[in-house]
XYZ file of C-alpha atoms in Angstrom:
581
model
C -32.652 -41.518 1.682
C -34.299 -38.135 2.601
C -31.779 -36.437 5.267
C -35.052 -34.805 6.916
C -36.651 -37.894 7.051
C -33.846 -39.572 8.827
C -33.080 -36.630 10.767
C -36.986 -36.984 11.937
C -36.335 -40.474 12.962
C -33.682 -39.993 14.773
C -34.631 -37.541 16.731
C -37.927 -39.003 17.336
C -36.231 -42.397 18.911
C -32.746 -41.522 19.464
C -32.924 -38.267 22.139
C -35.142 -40.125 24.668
C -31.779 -42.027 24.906
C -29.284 -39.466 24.265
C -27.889 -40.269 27.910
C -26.964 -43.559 26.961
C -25.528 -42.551 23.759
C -23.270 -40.080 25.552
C -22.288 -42.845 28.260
C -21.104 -45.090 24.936
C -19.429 -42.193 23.349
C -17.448 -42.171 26.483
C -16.655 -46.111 26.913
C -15.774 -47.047 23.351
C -12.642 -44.603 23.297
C -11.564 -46.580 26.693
C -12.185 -49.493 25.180
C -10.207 -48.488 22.202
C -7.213 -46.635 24.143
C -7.438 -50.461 26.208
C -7.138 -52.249 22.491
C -3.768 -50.323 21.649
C -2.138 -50.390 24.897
C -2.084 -54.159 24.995
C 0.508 -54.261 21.967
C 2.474 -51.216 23.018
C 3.368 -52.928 26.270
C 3.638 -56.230 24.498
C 6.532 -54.442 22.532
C 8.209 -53.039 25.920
C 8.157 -56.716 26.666
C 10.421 -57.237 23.743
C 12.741 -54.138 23.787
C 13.433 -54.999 27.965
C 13.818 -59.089 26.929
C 16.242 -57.930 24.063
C 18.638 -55.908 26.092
C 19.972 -59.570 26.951
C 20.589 -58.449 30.389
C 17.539 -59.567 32.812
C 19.155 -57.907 36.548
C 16.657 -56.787 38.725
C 15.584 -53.350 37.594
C 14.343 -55.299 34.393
C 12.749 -57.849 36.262
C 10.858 -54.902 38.213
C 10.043 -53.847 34.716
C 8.766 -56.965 33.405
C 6.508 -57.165 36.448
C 5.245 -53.571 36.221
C 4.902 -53.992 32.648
C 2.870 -57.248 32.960
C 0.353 -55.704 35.623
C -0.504 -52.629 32.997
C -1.002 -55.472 30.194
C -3.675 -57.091 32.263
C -5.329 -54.147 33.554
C -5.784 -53.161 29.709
C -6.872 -56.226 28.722
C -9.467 -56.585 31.583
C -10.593 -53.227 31.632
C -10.967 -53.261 27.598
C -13.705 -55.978 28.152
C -15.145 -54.473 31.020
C -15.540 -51.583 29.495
C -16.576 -53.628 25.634
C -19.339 -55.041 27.835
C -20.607 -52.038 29.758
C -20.871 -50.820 25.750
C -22.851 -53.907 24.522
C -25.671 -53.775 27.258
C -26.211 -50.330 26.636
C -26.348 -50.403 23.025
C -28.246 -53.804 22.959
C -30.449 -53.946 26.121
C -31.360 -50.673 26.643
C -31.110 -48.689 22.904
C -31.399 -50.904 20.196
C -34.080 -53.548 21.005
C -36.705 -51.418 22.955
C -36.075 -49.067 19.744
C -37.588 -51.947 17.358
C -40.457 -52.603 19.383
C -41.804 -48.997 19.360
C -40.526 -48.935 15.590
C -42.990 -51.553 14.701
C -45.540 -50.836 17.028
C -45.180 -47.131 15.811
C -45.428 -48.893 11.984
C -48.861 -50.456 12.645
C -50.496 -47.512 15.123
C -49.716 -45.486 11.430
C -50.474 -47.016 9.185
C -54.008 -47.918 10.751
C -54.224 -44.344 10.897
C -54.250 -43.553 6.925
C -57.118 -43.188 5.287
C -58.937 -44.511 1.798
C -56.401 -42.665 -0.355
C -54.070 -44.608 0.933
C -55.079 -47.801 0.541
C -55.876 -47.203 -2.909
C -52.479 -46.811 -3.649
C -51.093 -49.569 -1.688
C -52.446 -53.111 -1.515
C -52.655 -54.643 2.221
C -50.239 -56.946 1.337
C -47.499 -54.900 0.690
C -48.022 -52.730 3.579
C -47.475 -55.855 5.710
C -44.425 -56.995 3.675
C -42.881 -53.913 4.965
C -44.184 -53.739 8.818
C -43.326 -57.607 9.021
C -39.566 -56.532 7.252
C -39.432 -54.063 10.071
C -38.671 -57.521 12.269
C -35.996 -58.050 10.298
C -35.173 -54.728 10.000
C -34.666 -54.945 13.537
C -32.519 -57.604 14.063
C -30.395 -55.611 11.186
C -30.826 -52.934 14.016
C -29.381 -54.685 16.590
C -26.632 -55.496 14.461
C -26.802 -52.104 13.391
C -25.871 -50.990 16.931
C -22.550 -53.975 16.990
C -21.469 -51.634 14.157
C -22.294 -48.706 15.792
C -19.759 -49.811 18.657
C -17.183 -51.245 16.189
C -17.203 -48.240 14.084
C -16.923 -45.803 17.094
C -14.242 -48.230 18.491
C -12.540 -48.519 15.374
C -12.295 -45.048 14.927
C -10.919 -44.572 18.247
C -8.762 -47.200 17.774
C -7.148 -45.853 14.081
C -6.410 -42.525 16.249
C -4.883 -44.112 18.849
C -2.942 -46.318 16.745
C -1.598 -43.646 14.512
C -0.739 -41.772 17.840
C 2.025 -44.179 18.399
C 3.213 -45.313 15.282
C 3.656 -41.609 14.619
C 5.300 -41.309 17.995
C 7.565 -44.437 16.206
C 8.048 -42.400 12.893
C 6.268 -39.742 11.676
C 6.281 -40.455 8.061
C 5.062 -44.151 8.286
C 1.966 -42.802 10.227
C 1.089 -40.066 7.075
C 1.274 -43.014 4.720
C -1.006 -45.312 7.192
C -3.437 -42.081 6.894
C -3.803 -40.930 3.530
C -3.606 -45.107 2.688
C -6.559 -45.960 4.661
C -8.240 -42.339 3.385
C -8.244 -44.147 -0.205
C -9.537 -47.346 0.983
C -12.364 -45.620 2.627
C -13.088 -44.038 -1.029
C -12.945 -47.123 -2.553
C -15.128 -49.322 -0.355
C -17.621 -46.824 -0.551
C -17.704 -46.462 -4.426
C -17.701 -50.728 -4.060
C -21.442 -50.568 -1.749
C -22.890 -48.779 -4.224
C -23.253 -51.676 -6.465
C -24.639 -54.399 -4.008
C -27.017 -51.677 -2.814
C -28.805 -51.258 -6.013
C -29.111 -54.937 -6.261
C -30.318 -55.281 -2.514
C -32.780 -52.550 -3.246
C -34.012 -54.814 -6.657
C -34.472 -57.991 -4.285
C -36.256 -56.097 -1.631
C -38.950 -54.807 -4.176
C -38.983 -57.969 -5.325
C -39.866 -59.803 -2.228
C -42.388 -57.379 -0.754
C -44.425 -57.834 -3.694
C -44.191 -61.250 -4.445
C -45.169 -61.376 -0.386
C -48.100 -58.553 -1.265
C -49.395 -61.466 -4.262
C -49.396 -64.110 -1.656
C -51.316 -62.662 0.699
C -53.540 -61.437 -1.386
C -54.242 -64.780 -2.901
C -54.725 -65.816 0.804
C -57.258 -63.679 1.307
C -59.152 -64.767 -1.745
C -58.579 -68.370 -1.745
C -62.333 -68.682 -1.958
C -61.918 -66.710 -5.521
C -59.547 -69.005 -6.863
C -61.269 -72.253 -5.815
C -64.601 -70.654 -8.076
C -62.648 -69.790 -11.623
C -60.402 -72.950 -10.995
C -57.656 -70.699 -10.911
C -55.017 -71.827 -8.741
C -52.401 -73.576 -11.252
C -52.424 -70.229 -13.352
C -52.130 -67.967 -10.284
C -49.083 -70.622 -8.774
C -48.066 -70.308 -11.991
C -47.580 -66.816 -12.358
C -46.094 -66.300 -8.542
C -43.536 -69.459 -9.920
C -42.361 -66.980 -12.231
C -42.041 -64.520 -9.433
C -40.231 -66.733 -7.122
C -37.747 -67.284 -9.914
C -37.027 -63.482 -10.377
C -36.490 -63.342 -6.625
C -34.112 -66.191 -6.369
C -32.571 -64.620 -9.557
C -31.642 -60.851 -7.652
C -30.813 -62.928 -4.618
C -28.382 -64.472 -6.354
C -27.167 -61.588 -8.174
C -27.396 -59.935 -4.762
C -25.080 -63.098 -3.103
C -22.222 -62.736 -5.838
C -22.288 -59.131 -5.764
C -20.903 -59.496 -2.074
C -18.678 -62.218 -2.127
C -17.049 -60.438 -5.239
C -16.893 -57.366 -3.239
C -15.976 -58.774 0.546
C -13.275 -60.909 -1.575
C -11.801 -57.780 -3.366
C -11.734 -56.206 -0.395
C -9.983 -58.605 1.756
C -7.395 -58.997 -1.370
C -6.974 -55.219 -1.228
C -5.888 -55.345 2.409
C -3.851 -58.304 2.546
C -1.587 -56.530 -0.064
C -1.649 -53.082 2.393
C -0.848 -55.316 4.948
C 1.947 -56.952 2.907
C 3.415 -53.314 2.438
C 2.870 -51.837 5.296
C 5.109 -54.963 7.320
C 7.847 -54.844 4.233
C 7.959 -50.765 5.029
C 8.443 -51.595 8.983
C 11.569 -53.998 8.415
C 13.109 -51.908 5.773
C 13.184 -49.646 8.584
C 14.400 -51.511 11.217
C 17.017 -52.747 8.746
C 18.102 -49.259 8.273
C 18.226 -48.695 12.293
C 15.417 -46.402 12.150
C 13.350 -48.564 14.953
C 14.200 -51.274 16.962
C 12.766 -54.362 17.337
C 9.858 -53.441 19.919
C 8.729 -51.040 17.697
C 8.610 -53.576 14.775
C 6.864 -55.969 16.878
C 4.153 -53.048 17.414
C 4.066 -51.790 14.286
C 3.584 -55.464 13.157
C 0.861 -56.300 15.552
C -0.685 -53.115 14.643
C -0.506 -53.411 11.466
C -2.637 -56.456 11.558
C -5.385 -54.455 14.134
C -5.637 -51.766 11.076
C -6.132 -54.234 8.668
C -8.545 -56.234 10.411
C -10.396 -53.068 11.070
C -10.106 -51.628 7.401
C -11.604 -55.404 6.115
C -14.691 -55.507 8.823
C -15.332 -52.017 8.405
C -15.840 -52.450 4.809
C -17.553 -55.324 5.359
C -19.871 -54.276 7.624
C -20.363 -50.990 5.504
C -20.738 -52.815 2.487
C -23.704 -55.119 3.802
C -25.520 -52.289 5.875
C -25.960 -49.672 3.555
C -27.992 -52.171 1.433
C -30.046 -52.680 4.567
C -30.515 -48.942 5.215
C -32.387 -49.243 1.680
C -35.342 -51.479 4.721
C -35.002 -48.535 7.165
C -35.795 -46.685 4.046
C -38.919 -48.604 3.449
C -39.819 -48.370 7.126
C -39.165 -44.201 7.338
C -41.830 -44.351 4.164
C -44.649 -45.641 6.361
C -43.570 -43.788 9.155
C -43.456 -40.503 8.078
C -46.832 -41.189 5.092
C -48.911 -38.592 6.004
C -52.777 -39.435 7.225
C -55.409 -37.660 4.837
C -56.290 -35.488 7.699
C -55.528 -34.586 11.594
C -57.755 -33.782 14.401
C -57.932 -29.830 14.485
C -55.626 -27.512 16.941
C -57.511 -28.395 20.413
C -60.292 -30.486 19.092
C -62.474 -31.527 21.915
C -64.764 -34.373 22.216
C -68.242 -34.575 20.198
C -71.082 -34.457 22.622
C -74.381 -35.865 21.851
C -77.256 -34.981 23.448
C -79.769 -35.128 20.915
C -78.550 -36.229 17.762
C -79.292 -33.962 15.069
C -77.751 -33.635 11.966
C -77.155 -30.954 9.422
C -74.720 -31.104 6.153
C -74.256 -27.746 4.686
C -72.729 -26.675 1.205
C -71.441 -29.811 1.317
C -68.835 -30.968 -1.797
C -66.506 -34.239 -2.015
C -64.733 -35.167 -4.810
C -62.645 -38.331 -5.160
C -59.193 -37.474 -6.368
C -60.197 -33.838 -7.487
C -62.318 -35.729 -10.287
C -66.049 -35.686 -11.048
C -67.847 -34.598 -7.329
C -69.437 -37.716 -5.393
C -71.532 -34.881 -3.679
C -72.030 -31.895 -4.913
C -73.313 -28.515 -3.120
C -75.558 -31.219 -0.630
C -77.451 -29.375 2.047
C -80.026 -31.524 4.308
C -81.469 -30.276 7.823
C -82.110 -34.118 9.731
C -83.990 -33.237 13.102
C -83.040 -35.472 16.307
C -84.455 -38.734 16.306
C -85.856 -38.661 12.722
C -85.510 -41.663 10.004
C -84.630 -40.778 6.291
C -83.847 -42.573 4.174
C -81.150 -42.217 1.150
C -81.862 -43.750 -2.308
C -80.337 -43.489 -5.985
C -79.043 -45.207 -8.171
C -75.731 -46.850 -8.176
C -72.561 -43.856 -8.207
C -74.974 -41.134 -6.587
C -73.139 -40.401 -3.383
C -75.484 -42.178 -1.139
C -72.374 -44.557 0.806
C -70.311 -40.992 0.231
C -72.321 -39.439 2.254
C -72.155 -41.691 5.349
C -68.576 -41.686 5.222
C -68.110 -38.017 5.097
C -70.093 -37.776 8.015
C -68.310 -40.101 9.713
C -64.421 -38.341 8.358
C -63.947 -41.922 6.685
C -62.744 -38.904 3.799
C -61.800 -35.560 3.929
C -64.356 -32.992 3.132
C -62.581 -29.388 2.439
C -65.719 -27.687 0.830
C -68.665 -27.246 3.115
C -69.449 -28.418 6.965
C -70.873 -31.479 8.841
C -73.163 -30.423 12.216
C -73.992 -32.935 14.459
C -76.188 -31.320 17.498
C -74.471 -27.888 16.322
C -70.601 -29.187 16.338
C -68.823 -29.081 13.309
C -67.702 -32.496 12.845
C -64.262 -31.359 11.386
C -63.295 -29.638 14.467
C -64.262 -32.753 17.147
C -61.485 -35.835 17.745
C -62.455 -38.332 15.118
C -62.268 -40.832 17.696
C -65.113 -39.138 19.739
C -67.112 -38.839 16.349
C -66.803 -42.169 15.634
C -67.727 -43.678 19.008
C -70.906 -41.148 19.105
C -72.307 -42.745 15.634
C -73.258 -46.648 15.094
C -72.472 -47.749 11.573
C -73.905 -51.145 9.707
C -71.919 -51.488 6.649
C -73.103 -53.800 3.544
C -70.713 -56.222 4.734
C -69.736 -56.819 8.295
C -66.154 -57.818 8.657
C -64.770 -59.957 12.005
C -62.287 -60.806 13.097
C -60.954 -64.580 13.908
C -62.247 -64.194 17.569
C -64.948 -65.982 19.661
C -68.676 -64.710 18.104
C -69.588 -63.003 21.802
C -66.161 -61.034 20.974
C -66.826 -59.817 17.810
C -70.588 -59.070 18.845
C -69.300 -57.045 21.514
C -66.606 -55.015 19.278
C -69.872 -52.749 19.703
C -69.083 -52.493 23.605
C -66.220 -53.777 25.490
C -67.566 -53.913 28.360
C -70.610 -55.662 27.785
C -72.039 -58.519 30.077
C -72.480 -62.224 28.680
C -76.502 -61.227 29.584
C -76.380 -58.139 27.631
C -74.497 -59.922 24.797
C -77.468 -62.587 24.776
C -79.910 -59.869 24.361
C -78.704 -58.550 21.541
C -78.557 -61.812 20.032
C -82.091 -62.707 20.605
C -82.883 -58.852 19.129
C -80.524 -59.744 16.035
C -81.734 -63.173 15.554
C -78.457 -65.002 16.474
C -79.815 -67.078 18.635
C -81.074 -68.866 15.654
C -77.686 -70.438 14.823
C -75.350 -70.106 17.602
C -77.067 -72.745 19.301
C -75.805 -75.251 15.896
C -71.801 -73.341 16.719
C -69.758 -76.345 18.446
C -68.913 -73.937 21.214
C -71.697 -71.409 21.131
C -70.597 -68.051 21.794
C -67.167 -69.043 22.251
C -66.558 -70.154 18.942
C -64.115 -68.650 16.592
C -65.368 -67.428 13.553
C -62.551 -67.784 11.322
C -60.768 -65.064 8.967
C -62.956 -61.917 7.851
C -66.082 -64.752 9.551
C -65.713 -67.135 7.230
C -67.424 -69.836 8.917
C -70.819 -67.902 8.770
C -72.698 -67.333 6.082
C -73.529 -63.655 4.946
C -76.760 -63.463 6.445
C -75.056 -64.212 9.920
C -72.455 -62.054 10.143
C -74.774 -59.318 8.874
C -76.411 -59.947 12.064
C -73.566 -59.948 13.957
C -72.918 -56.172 12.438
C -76.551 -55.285 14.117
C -75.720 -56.736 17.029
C -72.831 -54.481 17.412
C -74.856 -51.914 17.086
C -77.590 -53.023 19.398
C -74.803 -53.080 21.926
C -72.962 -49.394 21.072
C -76.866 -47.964 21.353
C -75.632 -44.841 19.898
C -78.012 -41.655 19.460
C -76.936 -41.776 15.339
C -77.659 -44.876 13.788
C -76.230 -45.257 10.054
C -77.262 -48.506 7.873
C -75.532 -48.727 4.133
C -77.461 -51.745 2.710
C -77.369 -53.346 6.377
C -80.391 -56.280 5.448
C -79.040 -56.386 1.626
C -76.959 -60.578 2.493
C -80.124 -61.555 4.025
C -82.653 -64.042 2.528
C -86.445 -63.178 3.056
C -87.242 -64.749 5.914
C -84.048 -63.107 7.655
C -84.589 -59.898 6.510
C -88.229 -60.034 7.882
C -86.844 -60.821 11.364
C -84.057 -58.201 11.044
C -86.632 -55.656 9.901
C -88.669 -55.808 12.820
C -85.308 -55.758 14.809
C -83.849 -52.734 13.333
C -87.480 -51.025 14.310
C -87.030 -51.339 17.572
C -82.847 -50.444 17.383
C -84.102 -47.442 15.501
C -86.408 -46.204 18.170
C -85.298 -42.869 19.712
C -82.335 -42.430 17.359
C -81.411 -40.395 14.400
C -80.946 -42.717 11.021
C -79.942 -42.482 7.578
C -80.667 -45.519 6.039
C -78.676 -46.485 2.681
C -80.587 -49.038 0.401
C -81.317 -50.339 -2.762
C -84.551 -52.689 -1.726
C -86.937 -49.253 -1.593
C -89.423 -51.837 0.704
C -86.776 -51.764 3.479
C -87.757 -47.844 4.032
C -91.360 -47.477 3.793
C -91.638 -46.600 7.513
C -88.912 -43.943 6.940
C -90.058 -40.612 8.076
C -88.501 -39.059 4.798
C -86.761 -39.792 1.454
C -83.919 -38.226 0.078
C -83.131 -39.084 -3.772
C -80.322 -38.276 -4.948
C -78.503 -38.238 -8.417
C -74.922 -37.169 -9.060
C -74.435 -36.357 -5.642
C -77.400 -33.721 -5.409
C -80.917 -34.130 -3.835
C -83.309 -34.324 -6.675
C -86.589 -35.194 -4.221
C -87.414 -35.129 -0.555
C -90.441 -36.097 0.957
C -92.157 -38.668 2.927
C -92.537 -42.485 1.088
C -96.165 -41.726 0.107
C -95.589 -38.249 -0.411
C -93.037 -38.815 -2.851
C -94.867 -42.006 -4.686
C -97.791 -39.675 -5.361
C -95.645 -37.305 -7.014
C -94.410 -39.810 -9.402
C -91.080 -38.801 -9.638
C -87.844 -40.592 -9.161
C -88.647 -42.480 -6.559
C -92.063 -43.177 -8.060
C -90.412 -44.607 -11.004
C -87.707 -46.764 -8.970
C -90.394 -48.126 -6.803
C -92.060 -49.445 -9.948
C -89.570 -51.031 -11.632
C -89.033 -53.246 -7.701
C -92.675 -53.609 -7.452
């Protein structure tokens, strides 16, 4: 894992809390110093019960003694819980929240790059992993506690048994030194099989999903048994490294606890050799004993737990990815707001090249007064859709500027940009919401009556009176329960309803039938009134009341002019309009 990476993290979501942290650092020794004082008063117990002689002054002992044992023991878990809430309640679960909240806010902010790269399905393997990366959080923060406490605890511990003898306390150090070494060398193993089966899982998860979302593609080839096929054989790989995965531990957490039981086994033959030898007495065998035991316990958990979380670090890993992936571009140093007033548009020098390949537009200059209609044609590949979207920063442009009513679209918040400009794509996506909700995606806050007037202006009011529930029917995933031509007109609707000054429209009547389209038309005439368009289409009839015509070809204008204009020239366009006539 990249140290700057995790040192990001952490100090991204850890120092809001630091406080807390510092109040743990502080309870867990206490709660430690509490663990090891229990069995060093246990062993007084013994040394003033084997004197033989019980007279008063030992019975005053006893007492004494007995009070300190239960203050320990209560104030241990006082303090254990105190710990606990602060690590759980107040650290570790509000940290997973923002974690996966923080997930989703980024990764909605990357751009098409991105995606390119990385199929949706994957993506949300790894922000729905971040639940259980969580939970491996919370746990995460137990071992935080029991490794702090543990440490504590092997201090403290070797604090009196060195106070007992000296030598057995070097030989508890530089033994537990070695099996530190060799549980570490032991994770690496089960790590790079944990790693394997999360890979594995994510995209097997990424193919489901993905066959989800085109179950409609797989009911048309009849290809469902070969694609349940194929995942079968995917499934089988992932049962195969969880397997793999499930011995690895069990071999390890077994060697481990085999390892220890033998220290253990030394470590109590080493105390009564020296109590045979008079060296210590028989309290300090009893601690050393009872000790003993604490250290080994501690040695076996820690191992455990260090074992099984450093494979799930490789998830945090997974998670830091997303978090720290880069958008394709950031809002400028004190970008302000776009402000449009009149809604003209100018591209100059413009250049935009895909992946530094071939340019989509190349050296594109065009002057688009306020409230004028032109309209973009080509054939397939020329830049036309390229164009809207680099006015819109759906891409980065580094060569040449973007001027919308004189402001350079590069140094406004994208956010402004985008809510200034109305877009119709070729295919409107909604979501599974009510209709009026997905209409009004165009406007929040628009009225039911203002809502119905953009459906009688988009034609919707043709079919929503056949929806069992009206406007208050869902429309299913992506609108699957309406037809193209409808949710086409749900995507104008929108836009009736945003009534921004800068209108775009990429093929927005190309899903409707004839009829449709002749409603729509006369529609989008009256949405286009007052507003500054570039129109996108194929169907060259959709722009004859266009003010102008751009053609382009390999991302440059080759002809500009007025329908008629440029149908008299019998260019380009000339020839294009022929071969539709």
């Amino acid at each position: 894992m990249n140290n700057n990476s995790l040192w990001s993290f952490l100090k991204k979501y850890y120092m809001p809390v630091k406080y807390r942290f510092m109040a743990i650092f502080v309870l867990v020794p206490l709660v430690a110093l509490c663990g090891q004082l229990a069995p060093w008063y246990v062993s007084d117990i013994v040394n003033i019960l084997n004197t033989g002689d019980i007279n008063a002054l030992a019975w005053q002992n006893l007492i004494n003694t007995f009070i300190f044992l239960a203050l320990v023991l209560v104030g241990g878990n006082i303090f254990m819980m105190l710990a606990m809430y602060l690590i759980q309640h107040k650290i570790i679960s509000p940290l997973g929240i923002k974690v996966r909240k923080d997930l989703f806010v980024g990764v909605l902010g990357l751009h098409k790059n991105f995606w390119s790269k990385n199929s949706a399905g994957d993506v949300y393997a790894k922000i729905d992993g971040s639940r259980r990366t969580t939970a491996a959080w919370s746990s995460l923060g137990d071992m935080f506690i029991f490794a702090h406490a543990s440490l504590w605890s092997l201090i403290i511990t070797l604090c009196f048994i060195g106070k007992i003898y000296l030598p057995m306390a070097i030989v508890y150090v530089i033994s537990s030194i070695l099996l530190f070494i060799f549980f570490h060398k032991l994770s690496a193993n089960t790590r790079q099989a944990s790693k394997q089966q999360e890979n594995m899982k994510n995209k097997v998860f990424g193919k489901t999903t993905n066959m989800i979302s085109n179950y409609l593609v797989l009911k048309i080839f009849g290809s469902l048994s070969r694609e349940l096929k194929k995942l079968g054989k995917d499934y089988a790989l992932v049962a195969k490294t969880m397997r793999k995965n499930a011995w690895l531990r069990n071999k390890n957490c077994t060697l481990v606890d085999t390892v220890v039981v033998l220290f253990d086994a030394a470590m109590i033959i080493y105390a009564v050799v020296l109590w045979a030898k008079g060296i210590i007495n028989v309290g300090n065998v009893v601690y050393l004993l009872t000790a003993g035991r604490t250290m080994s316990a501690i040695l076996s958990s820690f191992s455990a737990y260090w074992i099984y979380y450093r494979t799930e670090l490789f998830k945090l890993q997974g998670n830091l990815k997303l978090l720290n992936a880069e958008p394709e571009f950031v809002d400028a140093p004190n970008a302000k707001k776009l402000k449009v007033k009149a809604g003209e548009i100018e591209f100059k020098n413009l250049t935009f090249a895909y992946n530094h390949k071939k340019p989509a537009i190349d050296n594109f200059s065009l002057k688009i007064k306020a409230g004028e209609k032109i309209g973009v044609v080509g054939m397939s590949g020329g830049g036309k859709t390229t164009l809207l979207h680099v006015l819109q920063r759906l891409v980065n442009t580094p060569q040449g500027s973007v001027y919308i009513d004189g402001q350079d679209v590069a140094l406004v918040t994208q956010e402004s940009l985008h809510n200034a400009v109305s877009f119709i794509p070729q295919d409107t996506t909604l979501f599974h919401r009510s209709l009026a909700e997905n209409m009004s995606y165009g406007s929040f806050k628009a009225t039911q009556k203002e809502i119905e007037d953009a459906a009688k202006k988009s034609y919707i009011t043709e079919f929503v009176k056949d929806l069992p529930q009206g406007y208050k029917t869902l429309v299913g995933d992506k609108g699957v329960k309406l037809s193209g031509g409808q949710r086409q007109r749900v995507g104008i609707a929108r836009a009736i309803l945003k009534n921004s000054k800068i209108l775009l429209l990429d093929e927005a009547t190309s899903a409707l039938d004839s009829k449709s389209e002749k409603f729509i038309q006369s529609s989008l005439q009256k949405l286009i009134k007052d507003k500054t368009v570039i129109a996108v289409a194929h169907r060259l009839s959709t722009l004859k009341n266009m003010d102008k015509i751009v053609v382009m070809e390999e991302g440059k204008i080759i002809e500009v002019g007025t329908p008629k204009e440029l149908l008299d020239k019998q260019g380009k366009f000339a020839k294009l309009w022929n071969l539709q006539a």
